[in-house]
Short mmCIF file of N, CA and C in Angstrom, two decimals:
data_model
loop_
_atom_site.label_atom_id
_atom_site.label_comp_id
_atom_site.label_asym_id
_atom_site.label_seq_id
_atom_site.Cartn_x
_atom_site.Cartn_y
_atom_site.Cartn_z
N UNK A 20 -20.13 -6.27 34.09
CA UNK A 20 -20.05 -5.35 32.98
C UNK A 20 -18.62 -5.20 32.49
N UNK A 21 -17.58 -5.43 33.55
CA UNK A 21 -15.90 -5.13 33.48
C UNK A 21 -15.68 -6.44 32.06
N UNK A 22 -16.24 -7.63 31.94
CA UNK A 22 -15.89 -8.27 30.64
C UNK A 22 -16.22 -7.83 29.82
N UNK A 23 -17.22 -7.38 29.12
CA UNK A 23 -18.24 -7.54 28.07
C UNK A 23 -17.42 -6.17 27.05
N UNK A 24 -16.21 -4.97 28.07
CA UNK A 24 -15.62 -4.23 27.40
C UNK A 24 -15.04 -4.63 26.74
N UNK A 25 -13.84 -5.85 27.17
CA UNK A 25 -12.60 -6.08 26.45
C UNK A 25 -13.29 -6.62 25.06
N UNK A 26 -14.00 -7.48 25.84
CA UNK A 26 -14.97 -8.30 24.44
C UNK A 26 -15.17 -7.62 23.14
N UNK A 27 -15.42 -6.03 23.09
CA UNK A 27 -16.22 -5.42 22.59
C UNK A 27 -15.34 -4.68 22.39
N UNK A 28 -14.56 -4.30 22.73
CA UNK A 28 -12.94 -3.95 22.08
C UNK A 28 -11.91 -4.87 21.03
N UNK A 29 -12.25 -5.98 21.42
CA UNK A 29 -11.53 -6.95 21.04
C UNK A 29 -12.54 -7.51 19.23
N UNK A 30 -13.44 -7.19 19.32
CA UNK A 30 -14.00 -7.22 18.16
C UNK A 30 -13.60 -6.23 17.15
N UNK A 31 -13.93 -5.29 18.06
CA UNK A 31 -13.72 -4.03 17.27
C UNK A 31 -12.26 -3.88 16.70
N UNK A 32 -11.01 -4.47 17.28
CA UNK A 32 -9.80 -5.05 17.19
C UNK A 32 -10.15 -5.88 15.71
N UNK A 33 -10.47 -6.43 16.08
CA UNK A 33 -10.42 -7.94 15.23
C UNK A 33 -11.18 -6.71 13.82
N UNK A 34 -12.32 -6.80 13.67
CA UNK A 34 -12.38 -6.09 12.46
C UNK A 34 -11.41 -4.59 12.56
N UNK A 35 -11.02 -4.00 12.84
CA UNK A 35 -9.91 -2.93 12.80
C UNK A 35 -8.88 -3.70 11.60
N UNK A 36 -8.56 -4.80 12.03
CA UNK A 36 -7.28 -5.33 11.79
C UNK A 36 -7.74 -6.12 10.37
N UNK A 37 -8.68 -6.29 10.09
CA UNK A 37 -9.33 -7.27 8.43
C UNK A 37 -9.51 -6.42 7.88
N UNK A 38 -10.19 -5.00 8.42
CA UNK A 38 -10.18 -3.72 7.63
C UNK A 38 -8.45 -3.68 6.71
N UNK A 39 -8.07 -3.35 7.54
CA UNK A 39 -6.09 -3.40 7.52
C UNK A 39 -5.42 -4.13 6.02
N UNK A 40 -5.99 -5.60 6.70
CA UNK A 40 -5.64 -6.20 5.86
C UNK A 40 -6.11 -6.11 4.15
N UNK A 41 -7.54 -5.79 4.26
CA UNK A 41 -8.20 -5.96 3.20
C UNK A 41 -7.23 -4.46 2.27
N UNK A 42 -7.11 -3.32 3.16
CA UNK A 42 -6.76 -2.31 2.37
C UNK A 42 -5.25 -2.48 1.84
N UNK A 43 -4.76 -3.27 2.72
CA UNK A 43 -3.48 -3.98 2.16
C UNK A 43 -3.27 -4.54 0.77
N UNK A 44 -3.97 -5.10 0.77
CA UNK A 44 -4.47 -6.42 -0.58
C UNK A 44 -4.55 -5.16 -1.92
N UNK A 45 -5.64 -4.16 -1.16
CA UNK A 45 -6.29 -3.37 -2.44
C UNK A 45 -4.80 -2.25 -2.94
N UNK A 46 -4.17 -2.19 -1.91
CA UNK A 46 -2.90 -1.19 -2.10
C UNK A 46 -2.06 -1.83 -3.03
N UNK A 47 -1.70 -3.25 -2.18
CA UNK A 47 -1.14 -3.74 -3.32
C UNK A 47 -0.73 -4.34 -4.80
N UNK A 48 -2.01 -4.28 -4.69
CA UNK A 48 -3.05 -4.70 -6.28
C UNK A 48 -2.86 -3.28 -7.18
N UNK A 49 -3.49 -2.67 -6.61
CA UNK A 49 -2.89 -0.91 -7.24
C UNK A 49 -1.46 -0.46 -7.26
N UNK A 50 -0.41 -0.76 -6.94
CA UNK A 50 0.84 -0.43 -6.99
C UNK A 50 1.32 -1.77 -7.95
N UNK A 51 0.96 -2.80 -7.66
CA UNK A 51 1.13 -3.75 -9.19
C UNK A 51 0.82 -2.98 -10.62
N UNK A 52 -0.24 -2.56 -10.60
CA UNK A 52 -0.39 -2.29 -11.83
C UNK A 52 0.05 -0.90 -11.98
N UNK A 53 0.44 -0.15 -11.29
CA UNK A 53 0.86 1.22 -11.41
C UNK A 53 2.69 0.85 -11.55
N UNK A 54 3.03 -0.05 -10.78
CA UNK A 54 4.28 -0.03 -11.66
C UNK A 54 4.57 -0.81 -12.68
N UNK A 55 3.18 -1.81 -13.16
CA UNK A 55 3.34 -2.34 -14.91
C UNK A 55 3.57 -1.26 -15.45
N UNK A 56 2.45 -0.53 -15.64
CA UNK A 56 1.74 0.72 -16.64
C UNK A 56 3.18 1.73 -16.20
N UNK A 57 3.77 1.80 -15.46
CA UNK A 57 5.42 2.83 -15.52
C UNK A 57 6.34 2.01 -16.30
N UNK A 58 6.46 0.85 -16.29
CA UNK A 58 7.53 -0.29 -16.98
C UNK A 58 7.40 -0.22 -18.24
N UNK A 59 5.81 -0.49 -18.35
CA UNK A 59 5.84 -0.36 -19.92
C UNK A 59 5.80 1.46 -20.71
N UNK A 60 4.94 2.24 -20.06
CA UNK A 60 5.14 3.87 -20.45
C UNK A 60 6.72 3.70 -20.41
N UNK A 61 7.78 3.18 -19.54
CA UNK A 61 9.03 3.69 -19.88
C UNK A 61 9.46 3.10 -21.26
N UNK A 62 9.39 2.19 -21.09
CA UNK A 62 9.62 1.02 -22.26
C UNK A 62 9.53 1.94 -23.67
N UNK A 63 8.25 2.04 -24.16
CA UNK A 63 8.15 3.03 -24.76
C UNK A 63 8.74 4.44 -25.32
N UNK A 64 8.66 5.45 -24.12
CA UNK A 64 9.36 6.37 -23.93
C UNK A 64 10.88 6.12 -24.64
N UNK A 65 11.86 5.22 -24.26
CA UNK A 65 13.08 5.05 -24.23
C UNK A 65 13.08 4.37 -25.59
N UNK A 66 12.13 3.87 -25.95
CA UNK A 66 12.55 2.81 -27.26
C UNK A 66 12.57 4.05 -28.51
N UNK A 67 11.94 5.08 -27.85
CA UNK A 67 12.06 5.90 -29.47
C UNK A 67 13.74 6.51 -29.57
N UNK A 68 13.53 6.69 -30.50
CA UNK A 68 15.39 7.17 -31.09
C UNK A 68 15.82 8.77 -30.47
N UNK A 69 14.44 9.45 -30.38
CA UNK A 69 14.38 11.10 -30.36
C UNK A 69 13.72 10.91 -28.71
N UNK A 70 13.98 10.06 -27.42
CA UNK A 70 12.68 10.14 -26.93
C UNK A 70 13.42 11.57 -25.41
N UNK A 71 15.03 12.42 -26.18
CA UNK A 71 15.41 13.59 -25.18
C UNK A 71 14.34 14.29 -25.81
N UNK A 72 13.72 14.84 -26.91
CA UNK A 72 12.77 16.13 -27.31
C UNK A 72 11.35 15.70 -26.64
N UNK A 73 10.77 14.47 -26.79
CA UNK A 73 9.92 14.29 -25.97
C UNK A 73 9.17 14.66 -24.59
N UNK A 74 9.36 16.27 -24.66
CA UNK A 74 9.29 16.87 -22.90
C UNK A 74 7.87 16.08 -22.65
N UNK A 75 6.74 16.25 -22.88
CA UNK A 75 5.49 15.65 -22.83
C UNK A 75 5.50 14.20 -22.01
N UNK A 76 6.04 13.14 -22.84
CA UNK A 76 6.26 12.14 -22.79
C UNK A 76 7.40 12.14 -21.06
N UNK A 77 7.99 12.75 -21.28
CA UNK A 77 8.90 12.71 -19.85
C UNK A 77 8.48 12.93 -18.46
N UNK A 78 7.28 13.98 -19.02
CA UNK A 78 6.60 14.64 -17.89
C UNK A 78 5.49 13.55 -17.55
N UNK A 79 5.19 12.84 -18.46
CA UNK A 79 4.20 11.71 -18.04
C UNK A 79 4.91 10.45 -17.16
N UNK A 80 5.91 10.28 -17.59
CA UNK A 80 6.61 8.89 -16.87
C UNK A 80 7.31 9.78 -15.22
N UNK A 81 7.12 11.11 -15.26
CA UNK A 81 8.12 11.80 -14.22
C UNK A 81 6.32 11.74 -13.10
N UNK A 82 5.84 11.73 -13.81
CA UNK A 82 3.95 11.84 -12.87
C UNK A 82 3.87 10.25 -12.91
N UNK A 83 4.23 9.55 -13.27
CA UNK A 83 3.97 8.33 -13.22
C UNK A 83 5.17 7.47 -11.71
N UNK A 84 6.18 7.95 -12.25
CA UNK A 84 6.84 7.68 -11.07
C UNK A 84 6.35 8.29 -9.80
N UNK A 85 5.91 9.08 -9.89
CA UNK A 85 5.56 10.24 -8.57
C UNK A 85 4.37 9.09 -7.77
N UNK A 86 3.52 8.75 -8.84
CA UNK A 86 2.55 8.30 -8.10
C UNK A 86 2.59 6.51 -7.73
N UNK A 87 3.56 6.12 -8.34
CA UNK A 87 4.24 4.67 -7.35
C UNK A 87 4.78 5.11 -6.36
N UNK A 88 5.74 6.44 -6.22
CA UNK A 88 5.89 6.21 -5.16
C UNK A 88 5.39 6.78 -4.11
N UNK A 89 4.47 7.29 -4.43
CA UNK A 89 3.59 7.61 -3.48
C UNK A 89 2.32 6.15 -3.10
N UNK A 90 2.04 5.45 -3.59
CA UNK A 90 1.34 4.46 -3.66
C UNK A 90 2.44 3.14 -2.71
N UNK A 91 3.37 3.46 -2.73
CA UNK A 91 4.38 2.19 -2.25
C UNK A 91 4.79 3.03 -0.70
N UNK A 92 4.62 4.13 -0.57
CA UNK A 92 4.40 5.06 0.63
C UNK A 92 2.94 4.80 1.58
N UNK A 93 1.77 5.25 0.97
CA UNK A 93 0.89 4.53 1.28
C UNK A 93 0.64 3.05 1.89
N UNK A 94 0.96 2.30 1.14
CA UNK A 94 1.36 0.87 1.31
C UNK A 94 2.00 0.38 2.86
N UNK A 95 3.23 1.44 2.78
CA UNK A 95 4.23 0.84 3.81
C UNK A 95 3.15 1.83 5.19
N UNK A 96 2.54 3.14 4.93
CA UNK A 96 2.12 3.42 6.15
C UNK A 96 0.75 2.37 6.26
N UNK A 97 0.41 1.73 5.30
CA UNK A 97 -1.14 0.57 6.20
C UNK A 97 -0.77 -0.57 6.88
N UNK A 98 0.68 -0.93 6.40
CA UNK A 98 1.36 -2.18 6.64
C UNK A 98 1.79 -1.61 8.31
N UNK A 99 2.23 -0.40 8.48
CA UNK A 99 2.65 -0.37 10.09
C UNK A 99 1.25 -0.24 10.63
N UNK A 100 0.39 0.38 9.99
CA UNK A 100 -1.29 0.05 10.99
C UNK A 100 -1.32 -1.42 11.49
N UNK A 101 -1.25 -2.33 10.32
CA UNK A 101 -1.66 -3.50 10.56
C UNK A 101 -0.99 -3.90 11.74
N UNK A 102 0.03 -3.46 11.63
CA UNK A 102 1.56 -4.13 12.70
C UNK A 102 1.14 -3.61 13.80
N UNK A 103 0.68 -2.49 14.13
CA UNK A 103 0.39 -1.59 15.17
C UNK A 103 -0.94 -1.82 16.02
N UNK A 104 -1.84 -2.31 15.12
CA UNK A 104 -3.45 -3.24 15.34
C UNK A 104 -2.83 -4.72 15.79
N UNK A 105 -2.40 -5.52 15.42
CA UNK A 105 -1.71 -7.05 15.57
C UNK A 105 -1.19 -6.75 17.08
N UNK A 106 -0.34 -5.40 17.48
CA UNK A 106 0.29 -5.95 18.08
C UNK A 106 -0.80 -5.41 19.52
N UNK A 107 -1.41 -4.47 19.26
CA UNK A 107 -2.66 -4.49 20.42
C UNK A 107 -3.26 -6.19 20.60
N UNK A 108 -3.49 -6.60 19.53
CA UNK A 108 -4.19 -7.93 19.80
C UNK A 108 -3.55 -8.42 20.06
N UNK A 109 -2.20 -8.66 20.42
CA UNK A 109 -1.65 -9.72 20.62
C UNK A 109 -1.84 -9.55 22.48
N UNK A 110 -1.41 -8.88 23.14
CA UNK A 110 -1.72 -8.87 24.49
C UNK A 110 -2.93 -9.51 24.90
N UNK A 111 -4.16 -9.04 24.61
CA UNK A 111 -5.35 -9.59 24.85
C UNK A 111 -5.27 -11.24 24.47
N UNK A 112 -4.72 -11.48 23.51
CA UNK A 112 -4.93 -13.00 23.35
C UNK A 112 -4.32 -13.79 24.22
N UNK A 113 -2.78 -12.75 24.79
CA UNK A 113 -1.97 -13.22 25.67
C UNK A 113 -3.05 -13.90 27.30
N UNK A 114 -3.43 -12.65 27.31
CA UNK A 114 -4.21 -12.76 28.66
C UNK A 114 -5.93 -13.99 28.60
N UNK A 115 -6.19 -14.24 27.68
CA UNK A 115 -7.46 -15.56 27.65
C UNK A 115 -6.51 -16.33 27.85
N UNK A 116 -5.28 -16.65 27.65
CA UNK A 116 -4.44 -17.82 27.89
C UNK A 116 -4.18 -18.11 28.95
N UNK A 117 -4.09 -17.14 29.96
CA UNK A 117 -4.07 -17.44 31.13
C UNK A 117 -4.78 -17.77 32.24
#
């Protein structure tokens, strides 16, 4: 019965860690386009002649920044999961080797 745990840990590992990855992918896909859509809202913003009276407009690119970086925060805490999942697996793989 003492194998059939690791086994069954070690799966559960293994998808833990594709979970990880996959939310990785999706984080980063969402912070792509959240800092287009800030590049260009600034773009904008700045190209007008008047764009200091613009409080509105400021307050949108000031919520826009907020939420890259909160999204690039996010990001970096799934990226230490992954690191933190990898590095559990890595022992176990250590030990079939032997």
């Amino acid at each position: 019965m003492a194998p059939a745990t690791p086994v069954e840990n070690n799966g559960q590992l293994t998808a833990a860690i594709q979970q990880a990855k996959d939310k990785i992918a999706d984080l980063e896909q969402n912070l792509d386009i959240a800092q287009r859509k800030f590049t260009l809202d600034s773009d904008m913003y700045y190209g007008k002649t008047n764009y200091q009276d613009d409080k509105a407009g400021k307050a949108a690119l000031d919520t826009e920044q907020a939420d890259v970086t909160n999204k690039k925060r996010e990001l970096q805490e799934a990226r230490d999961i992954l690191a933190s999942l990898q590095g559990k697996s890595s022992p176990s793989s250590d030990q079939k080797k032997q």
